[in-house]
């Protein structure tokens, strides 16, 4: 499981160098799978770049995916994940329903949740909770640490009520886009297309804890994992 970094300042050619390397390796080992993981908005452009760079203008054993597309690819290969993906509009509708049902338990946020844009803010916060692996128990701990700040305490208390009811509503039926990576982390070991492949992570400025958990699992399954990192040439990456 060699982990390899490609360092360089912005615009120095890290991606070009790595894509060229992947193309050469893919021709040398036609039976090996090569997976290039990029942010969702860059998938089409990256596919185009690789096709244009390839001497035969074809990338038969190179897949360009985002984390989310990799999840769907693995689920279609191995099965096991039966829950439906709940999109943003669905999240908003569910949160409005739950806010109405739980209004008597909400101390500060009960009235605010009817305001324009407030549900969107709550939805974003719940998304952050999932991505950074914050559980309702963690909110309880933070509440205990902030009893001297009543406004923060009761806002956290209200968010805990909403968070717990939201998770209970989704249980066994729906899956949010953020939870997709946790489901992938639990399933990816069964994937033949990922096992013993070469994976490239390009275009990311950082990773959330849920992404890091998945990358840790991928490290144990792949032959090689490359990561591009933007770094000034004056910096020494291996020195604390």
Short mmCIF file of N, CA and C in Angstrom, two decimals, residues 3 16 19 62 65 70 72-74 81 85 99 104 115 153 188 194 198 206 209 218 235:
data_model
loop_
_atom_site.label_atom_id
_atom_site.label_comp_id
_atom_site.label_asym_id
_atom_site.label_seq_id
_atom_site.Cartn_x
_atom_site.Cartn_y
_atom_site.Cartn_z
N UNK A 3 1.99 4.87 -0.23
CA UNK A 3 1.33 6.18 -0.30
C UNK A 3 2.34 7.16 -0.87
N UNK A 16 -0.67 17.19 -14.50
CA UNK A 16 -0.18 16.72 -15.80
C UNK A 16 0.83 15.60 -15.63
N UNK A 19 -1.10 12.46 -14.34
CA UNK A 19 -1.94 11.86 -15.37
C UNK A 19 -1.10 11.13 -16.41
N UNK A 62 -8.94 3.23 -17.09
CA UNK A 62 -8.84 4.38 -16.18
C UNK A 62 -10.24 4.94 -15.95
N UNK A 65 -13.62 9.46 -11.32
CA UNK A 65 -14.79 9.46 -10.44
C UNK A 65 -14.64 10.49 -9.33
N UNK A 70 -17.82 7.00 -6.97
CA UNK A 70 -17.16 5.74 -6.57
C UNK A 70 -18.10 4.92 -5.70
N UNK A 72 -21.42 4.88 -5.72
CA UNK A 72 -22.46 4.26 -6.55
C UNK A 72 -21.88 3.11 -7.39
N UNK A 73 -20.65 3.28 -7.85
CA UNK A 73 -19.99 2.22 -8.64
C UNK A 73 -19.81 0.96 -7.79
N UNK A 74 -19.34 1.14 -6.57
CA UNK A 74 -19.11 -0.02 -5.69
C UNK A 74 -20.43 -0.67 -5.29
N UNK A 81 -26.34 -1.98 -0.29
CA UNK A 81 -26.89 -0.71 0.18
C UNK A 81 -28.24 -0.47 -0.50
N UNK A 85 -31.19 7.61 -1.64
CA UNK A 85 -30.45 8.84 -1.35
C UNK A 85 -31.45 9.98 -1.19
N UNK A 99 -39.48 19.93 12.45
CA UNK A 99 -39.52 21.17 13.23
C UNK A 99 -40.92 21.43 13.74
N UNK A 104 -42.60 22.04 20.37
CA UNK A 104 -42.75 22.21 21.82
C UNK A 104 -41.46 21.88 22.58
N UNK A 115 -38.58 30.96 9.49
CA UNK A 115 -38.04 32.09 8.74
C UNK A 115 -37.40 31.62 7.44
N UNK A 153 -26.09 27.19 24.96
CA UNK A 153 -26.54 25.93 25.55
C UNK A 153 -27.87 25.49 24.93
N UNK A 188 -16.51 -1.11 0.75
CA UNK A 188 -15.52 -1.08 -0.33
C UNK A 188 -14.58 -2.29 -0.32
N UNK A 194 -11.81 -2.17 -6.88
CA UNK A 194 -10.98 -1.30 -6.05
C UNK A 194 -9.76 -2.05 -5.51
N UNK A 198 -4.85 1.10 -8.59
CA UNK A 198 -4.04 2.29 -8.32
C UNK A 198 -5.00 3.47 -8.26
N UNK A 206 -8.21 19.66 0.92
CA UNK A 206 -8.24 19.06 2.26
C UNK A 206 -9.31 17.99 2.28
N UNK A 209 -13.09 14.41 8.04
CA UNK A 209 -12.83 13.14 8.74
C UNK A 209 -13.50 11.94 8.09
N UNK A 218 -9.07 2.64 1.85
CA UNK A 218 -8.53 2.45 0.50
C UNK A 218 -7.04 2.13 0.54
N UNK A 235 8.88 25.28 1.00
CA UNK A 235 8.48 24.52 2.17
C UNK A 235 9.12 23.13 2.15
#
